[in-house]
PDB file of C-alpha atoms in Angstrom:
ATOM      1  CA  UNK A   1      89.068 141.492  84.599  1.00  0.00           C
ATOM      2  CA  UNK A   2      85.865 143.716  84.654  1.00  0.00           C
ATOM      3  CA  UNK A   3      83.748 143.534  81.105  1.00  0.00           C
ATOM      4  CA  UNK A   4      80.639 144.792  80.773  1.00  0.00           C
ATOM      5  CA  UNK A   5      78.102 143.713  77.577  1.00  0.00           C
ATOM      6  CA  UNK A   6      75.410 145.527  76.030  1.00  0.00           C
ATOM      7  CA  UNK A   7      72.691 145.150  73.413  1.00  0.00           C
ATOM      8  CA  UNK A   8      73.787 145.411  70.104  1.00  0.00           C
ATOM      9  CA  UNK A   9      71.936 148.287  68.033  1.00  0.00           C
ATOM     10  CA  UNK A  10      71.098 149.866  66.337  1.00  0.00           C
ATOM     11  CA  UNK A  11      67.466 150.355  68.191  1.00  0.00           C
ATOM     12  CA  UNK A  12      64.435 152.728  66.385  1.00  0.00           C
ATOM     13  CA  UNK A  13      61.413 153.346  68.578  1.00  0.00           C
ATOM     14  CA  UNK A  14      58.892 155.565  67.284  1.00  0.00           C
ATOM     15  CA  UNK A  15      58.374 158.561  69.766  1.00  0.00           C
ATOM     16  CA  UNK A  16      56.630 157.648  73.537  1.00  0.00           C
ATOM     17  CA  UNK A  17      57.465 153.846  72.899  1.00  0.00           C
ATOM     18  CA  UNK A  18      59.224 152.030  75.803  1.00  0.00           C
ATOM     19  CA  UNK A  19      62.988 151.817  75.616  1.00  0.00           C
ATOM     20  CA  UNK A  20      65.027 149.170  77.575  1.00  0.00           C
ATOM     21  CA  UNK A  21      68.816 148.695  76.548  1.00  0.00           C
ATOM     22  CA  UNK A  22      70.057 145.545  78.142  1.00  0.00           C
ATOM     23  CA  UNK A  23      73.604 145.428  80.129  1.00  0.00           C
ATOM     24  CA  UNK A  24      75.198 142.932  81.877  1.00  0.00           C
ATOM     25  CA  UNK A  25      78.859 143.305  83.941  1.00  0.00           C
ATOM     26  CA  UNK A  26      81.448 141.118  85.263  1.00  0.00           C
ATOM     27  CA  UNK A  27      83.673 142.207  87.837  1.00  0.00           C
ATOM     28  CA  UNK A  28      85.910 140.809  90.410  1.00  0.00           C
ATOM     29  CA  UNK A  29      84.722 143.235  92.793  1.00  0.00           C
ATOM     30  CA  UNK A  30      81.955 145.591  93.777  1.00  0.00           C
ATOM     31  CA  UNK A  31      81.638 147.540  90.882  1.00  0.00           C
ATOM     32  CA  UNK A  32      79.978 151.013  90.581  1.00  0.00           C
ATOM     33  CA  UNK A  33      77.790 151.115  86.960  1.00  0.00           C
ATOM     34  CA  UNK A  34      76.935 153.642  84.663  1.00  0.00           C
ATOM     35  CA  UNK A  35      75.099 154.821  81.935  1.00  0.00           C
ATOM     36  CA  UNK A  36      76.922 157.197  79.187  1.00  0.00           C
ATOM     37  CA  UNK A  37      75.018 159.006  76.853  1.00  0.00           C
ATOM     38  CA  UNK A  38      76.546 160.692  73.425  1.00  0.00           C
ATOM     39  CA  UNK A  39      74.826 162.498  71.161  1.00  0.00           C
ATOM     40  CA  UNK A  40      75.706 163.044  67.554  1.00  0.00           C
ATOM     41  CA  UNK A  41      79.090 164.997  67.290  1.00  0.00           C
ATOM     42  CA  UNK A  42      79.553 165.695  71.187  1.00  0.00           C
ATOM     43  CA  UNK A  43      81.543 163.668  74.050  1.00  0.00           C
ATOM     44  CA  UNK A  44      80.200 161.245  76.258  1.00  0.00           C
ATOM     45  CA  UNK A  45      77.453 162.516  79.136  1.00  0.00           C
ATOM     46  CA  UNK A  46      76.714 160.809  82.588  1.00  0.00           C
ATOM     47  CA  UNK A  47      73.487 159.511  82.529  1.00  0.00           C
ATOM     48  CA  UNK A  48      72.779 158.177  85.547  1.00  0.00           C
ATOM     49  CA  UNK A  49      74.700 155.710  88.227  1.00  0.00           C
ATOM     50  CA  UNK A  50      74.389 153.015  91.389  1.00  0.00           C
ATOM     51  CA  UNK A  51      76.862 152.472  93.315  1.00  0.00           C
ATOM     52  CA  UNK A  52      76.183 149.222  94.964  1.00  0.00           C
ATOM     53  CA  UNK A  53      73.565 146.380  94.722  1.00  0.00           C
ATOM     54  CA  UNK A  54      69.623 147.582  94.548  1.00  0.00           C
ATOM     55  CA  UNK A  55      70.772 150.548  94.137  1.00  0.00           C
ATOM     56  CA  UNK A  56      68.321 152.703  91.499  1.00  0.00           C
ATOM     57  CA  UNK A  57      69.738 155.222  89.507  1.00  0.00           C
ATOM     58  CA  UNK A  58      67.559 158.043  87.321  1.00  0.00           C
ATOM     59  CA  UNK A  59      67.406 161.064  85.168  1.00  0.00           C
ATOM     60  CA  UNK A  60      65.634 162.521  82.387  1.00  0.00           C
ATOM     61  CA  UNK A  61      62.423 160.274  83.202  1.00  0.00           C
ATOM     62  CA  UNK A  62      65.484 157.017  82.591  1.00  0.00           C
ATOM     63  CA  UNK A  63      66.182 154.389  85.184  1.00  0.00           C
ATOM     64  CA  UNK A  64      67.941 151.612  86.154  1.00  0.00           C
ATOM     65  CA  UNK A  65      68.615 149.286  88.623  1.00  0.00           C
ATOM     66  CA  UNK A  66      71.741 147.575  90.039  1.00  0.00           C
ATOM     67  CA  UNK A  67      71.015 144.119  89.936  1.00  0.00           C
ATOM     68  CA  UNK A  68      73.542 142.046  91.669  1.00  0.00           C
ATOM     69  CA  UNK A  69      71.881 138.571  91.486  1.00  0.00           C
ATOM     70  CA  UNK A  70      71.650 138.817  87.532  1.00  0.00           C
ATOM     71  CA  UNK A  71      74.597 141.179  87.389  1.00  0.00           C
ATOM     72  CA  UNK A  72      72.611 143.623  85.450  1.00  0.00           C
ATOM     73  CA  UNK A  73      72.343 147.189  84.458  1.00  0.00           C
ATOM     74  CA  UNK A  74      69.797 147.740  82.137  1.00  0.00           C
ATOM     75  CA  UNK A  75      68.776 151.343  80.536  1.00  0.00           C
ATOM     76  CA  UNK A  76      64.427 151.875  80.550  1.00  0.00           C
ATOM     77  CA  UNK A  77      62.313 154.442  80.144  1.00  0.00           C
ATOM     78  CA  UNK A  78      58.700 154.708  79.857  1.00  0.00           C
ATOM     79  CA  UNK A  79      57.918 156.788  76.943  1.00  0.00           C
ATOM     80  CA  UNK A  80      60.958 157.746  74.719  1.00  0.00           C
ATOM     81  CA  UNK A  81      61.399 161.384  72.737  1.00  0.00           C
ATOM     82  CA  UNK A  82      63.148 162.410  69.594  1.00  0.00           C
ATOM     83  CA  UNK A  83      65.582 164.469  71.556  1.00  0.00           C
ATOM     84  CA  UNK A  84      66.606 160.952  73.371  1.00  0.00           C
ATOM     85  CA  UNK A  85      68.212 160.185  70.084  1.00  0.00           C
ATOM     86  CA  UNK A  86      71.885 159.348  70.912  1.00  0.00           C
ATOM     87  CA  UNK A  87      74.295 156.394  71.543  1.00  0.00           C
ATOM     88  CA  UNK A  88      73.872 154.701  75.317  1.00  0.00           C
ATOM     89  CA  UNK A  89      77.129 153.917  76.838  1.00  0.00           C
ATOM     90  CA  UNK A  90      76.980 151.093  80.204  1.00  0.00           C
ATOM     91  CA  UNK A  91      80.164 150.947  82.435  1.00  0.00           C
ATOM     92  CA  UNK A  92      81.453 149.425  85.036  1.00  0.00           C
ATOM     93  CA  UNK A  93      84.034 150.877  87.649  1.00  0.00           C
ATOM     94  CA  UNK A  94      85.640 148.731  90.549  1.00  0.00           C
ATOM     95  CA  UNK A  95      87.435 151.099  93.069  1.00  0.00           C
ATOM     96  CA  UNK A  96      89.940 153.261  91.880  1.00  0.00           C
ATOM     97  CA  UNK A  97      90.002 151.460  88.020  1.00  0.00           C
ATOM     98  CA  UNK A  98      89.593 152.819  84.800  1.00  0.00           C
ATOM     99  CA  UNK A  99      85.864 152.791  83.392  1.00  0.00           C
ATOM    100  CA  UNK A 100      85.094 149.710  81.432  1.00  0.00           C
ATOM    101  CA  UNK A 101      82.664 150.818  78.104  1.00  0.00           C
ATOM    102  CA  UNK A 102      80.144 149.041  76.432  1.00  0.00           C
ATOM    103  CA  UNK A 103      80.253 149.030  72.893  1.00  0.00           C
ATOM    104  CA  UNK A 104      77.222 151.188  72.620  1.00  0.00           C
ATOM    105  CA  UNK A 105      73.443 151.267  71.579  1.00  0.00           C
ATOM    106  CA  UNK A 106      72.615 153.606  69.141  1.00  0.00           C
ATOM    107  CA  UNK A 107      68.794 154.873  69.950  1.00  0.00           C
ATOM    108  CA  UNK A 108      66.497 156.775  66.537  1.00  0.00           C
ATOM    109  CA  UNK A 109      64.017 157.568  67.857  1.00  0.00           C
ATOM    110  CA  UNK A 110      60.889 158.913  65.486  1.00  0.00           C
ATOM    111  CA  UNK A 111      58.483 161.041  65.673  1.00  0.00           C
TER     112      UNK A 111
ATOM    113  CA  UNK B   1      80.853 172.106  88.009  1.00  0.00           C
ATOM    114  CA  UNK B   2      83.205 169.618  87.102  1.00  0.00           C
ATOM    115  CA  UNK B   3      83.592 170.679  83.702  1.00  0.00           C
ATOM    116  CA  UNK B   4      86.665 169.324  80.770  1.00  0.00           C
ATOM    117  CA  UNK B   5      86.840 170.677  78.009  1.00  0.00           C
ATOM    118  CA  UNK B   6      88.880 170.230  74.843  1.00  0.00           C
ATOM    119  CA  UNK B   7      90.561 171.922  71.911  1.00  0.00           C
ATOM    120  CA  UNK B   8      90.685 172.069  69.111  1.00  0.00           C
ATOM    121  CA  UNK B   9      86.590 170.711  68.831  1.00  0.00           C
ATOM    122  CA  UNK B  10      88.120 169.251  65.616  1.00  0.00           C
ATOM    123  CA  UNK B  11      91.088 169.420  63.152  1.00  0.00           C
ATOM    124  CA  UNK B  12      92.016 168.837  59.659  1.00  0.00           C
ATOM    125  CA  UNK B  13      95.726 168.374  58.881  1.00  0.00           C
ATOM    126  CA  UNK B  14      98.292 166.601  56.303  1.00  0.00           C
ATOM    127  CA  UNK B  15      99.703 163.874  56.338  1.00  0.00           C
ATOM    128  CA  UNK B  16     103.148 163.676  58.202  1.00  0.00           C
ATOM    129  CA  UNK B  17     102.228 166.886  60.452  1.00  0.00           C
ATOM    130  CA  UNK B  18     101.839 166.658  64.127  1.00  0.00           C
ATOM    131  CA  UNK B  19      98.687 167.700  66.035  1.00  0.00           C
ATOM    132  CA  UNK B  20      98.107 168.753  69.248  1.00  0.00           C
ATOM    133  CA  UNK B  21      95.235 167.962  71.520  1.00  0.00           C
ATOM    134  CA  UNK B  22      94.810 170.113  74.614  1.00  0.00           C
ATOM    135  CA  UNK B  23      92.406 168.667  77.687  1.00  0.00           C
ATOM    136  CA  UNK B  24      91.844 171.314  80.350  1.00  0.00           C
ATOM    137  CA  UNK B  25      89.601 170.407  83.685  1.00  0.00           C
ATOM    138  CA  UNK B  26      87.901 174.181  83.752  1.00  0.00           C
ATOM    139  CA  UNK B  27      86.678 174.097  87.645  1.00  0.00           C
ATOM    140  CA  UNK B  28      88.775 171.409  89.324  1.00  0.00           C
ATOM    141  CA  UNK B  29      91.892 169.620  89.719  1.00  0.00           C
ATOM    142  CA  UNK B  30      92.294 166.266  87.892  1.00  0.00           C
ATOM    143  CA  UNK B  31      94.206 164.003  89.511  1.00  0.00           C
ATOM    144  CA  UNK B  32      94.690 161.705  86.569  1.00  0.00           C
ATOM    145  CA  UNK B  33      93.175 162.405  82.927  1.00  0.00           C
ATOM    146  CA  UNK B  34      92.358 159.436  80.700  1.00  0.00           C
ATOM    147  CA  UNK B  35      92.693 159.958  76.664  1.00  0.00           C
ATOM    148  CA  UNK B  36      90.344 157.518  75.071  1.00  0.00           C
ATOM    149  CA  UNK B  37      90.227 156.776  70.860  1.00  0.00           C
ATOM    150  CA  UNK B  38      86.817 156.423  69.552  1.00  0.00           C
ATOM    151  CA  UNK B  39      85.869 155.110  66.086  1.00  0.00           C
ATOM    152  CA  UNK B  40      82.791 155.320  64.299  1.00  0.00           C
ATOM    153  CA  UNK B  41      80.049 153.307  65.709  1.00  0.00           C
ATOM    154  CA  UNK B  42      82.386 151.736  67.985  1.00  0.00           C
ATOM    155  CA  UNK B  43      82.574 151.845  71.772  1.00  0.00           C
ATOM    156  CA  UNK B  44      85.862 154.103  73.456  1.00  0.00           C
ATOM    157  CA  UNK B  45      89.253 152.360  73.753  1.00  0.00           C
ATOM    158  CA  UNK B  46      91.263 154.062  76.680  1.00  0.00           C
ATOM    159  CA  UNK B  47      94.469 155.035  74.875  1.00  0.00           C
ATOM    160  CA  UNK B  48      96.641 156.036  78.140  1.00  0.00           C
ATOM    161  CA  UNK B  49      96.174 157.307  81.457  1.00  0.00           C
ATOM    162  CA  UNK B  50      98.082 159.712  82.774  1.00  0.00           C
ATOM    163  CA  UNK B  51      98.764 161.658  86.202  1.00  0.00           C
ATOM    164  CA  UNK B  52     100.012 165.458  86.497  1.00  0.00           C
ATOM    165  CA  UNK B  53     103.732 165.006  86.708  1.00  0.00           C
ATOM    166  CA  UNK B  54     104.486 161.808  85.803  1.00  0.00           C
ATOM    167  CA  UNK B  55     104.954 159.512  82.402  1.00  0.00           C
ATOM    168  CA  UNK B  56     101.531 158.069  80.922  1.00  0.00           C
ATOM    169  CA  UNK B  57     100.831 154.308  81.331  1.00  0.00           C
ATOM    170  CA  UNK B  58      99.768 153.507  77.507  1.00  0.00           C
ATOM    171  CA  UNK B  59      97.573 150.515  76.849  1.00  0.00           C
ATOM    172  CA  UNK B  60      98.669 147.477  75.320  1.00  0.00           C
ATOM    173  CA  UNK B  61      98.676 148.324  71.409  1.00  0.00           C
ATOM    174  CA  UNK B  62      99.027 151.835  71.674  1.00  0.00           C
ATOM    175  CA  UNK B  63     102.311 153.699  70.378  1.00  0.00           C
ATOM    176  CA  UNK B  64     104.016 155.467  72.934  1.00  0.00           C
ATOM    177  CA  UNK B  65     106.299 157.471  70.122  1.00  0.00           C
ATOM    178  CA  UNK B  66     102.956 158.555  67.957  1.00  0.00           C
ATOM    179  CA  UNK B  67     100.916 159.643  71.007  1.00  0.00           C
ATOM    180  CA  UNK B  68     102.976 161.591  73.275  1.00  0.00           C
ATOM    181  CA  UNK B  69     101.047 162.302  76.384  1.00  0.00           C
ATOM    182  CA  UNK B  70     102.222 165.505  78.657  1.00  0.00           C
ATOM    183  CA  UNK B  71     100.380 165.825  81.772  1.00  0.00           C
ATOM    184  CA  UNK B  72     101.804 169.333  82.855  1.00  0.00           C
ATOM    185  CA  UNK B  73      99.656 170.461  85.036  1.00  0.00           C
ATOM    186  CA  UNK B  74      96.365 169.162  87.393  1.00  0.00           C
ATOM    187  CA  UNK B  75      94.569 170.638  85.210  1.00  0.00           C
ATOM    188  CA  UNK B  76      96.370 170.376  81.656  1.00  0.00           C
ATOM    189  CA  UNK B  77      96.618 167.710  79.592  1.00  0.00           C
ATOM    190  CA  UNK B  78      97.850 167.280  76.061  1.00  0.00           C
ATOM    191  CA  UNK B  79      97.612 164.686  73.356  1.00  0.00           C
ATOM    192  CA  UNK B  80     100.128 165.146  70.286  1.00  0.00           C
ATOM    193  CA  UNK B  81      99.834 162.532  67.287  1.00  0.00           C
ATOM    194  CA  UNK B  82     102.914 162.998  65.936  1.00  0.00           C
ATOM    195  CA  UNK B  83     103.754 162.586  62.034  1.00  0.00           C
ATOM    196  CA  UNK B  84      99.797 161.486  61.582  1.00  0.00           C
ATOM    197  CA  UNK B  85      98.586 159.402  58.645  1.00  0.00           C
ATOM    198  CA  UNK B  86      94.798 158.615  57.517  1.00  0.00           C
ATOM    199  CA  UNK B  87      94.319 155.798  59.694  1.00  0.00           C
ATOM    200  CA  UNK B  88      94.621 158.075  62.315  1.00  0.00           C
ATOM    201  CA  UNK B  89      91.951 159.937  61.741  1.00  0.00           C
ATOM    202  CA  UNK B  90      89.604 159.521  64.580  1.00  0.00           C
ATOM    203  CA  UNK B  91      87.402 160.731  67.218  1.00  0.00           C
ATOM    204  CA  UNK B  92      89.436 161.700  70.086  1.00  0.00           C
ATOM    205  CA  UNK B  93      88.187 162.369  74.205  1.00  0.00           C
ATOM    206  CA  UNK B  94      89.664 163.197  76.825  1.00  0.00           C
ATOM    207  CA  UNK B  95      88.568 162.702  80.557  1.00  0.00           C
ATOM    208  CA  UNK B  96      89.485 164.317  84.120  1.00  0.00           C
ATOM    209  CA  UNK B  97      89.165 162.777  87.410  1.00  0.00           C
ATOM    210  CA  UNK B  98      88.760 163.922  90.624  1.00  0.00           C
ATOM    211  CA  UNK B  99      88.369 162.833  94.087  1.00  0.00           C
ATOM    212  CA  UNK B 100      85.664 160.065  94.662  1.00  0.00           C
ATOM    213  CA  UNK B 101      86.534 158.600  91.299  1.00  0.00           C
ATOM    214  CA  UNK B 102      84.001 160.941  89.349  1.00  0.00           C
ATOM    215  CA  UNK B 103      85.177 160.897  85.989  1.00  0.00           C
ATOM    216  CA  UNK B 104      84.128 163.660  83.311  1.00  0.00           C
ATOM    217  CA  UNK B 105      84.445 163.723  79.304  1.00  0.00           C
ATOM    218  CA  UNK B 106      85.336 166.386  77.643  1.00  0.00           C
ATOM    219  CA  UNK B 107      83.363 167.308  74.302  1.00  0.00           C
ATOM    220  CA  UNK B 108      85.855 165.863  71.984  1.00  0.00           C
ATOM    221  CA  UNK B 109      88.475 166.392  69.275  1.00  0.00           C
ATOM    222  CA  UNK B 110      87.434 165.139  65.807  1.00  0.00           C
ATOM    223  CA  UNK B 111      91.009 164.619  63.753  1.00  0.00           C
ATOM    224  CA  UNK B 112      90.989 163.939  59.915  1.00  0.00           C
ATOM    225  CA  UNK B 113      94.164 163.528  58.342  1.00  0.00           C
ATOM    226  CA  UNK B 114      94.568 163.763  54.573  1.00  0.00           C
TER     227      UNK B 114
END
């Protein structure tokens, strides 16, 4: 069945540092992948998604790239903020299946 | 668009009561809802899934007689723990999709049972 595995936290970057979260998948299909974010006492956000290999997606200055070959997903961005302060949630979804979760990076960022 | 949300936002009961979690798609229709259990610092465990109309398929573990699911409406979904006890105390979330497999969250339900 589809799993998906994620860097364990949690992860403290002083403000404008890099960020990369690290996610790997395995699926017996073509999965679609996405990154979750939650922020303290709220309910999980859509990040960003790809839908098939190469695919790149982004938001809020974050990327990532669908990489089929290494069956990787991971979560960057170039110059992190206090605001990004939140847990980081990577999925994978194969057709018409239920999301598969992560178990979550938690991201402190300082100023 | 595409907005879920939930209520209560979060709840404080006894022990041995029954609570009731409402999930409402506000601008679409959900063709199936997903109600997921989250505990702290720990990822989401999908609970059940259910579609308008029909009985919720319950994961493996999860009590069908303390969650009762009822998925009245494509837009409606409630989550009642029934006769709830400390370890139940959680971090609830529900979840509506809709065509193309887009899934949204709602905000959450935060129970604590005393």
């Amino acid at each position: 069945g589809d799993s998906v595995t994620q860097m364990e936290g949690p992860v403290t970057l002083s403000e404008e540092a890099f960020l990369t979260i690290n996610c790997t998948y395995t699926a017996t299909g073509y999965p679609s992948l996405f990154w979750y974010v939650q922020y303290p006492g709220e309910g999980l956000q859509l990040l960003l998604k790809a839908t098939k290999a190469d695919d790149k997606g982004s938001n809020k200055g974050f990327e990532a790239t669908y990489r089929k070959e290494t069956t990787s997903f991971h979560l960057e961005k170039g110059s992190v903020q206090v605001s990004d302060s939140a847990v980081y949630f990577c999925s994978s979804q194969t057709g018409a299946n239920n999301l598969f979760f992560g178990t979550g990076t938690r991201l402190t960022v300082i100023p | 668009g595409a907005v879920v949300s939930q209520h209560p936002s979060w709840v404080i009961c006894k022990s041995g009561t029954s609570v009731k979690i409402e999930c409402r798609s506000l601008d679409f229709q959900a063709t199936t809802m997903f109600w997921y259990r989250q505990f702290p610092k720990q990822s989401l465990m999908l609970m059940a899934t259910s579609n308008e109309g029909s009985k919720a398929t319950y994961e493996q573990g999860v009590e069908k007689d303390k969650f009762l699911i009822n998925h009245a409406s494509l837009t409606l979904s409630t989550l009642t723990v029934t006769s709830a006890h400390p370890e139940d105390s959680s971090f609830y979330i529900c979840s509506a999709r809709r065509q193309r497999n887009e899934q949204f969250f709602g905000p959450g339900t935060r129970l604590t049972v005393l």
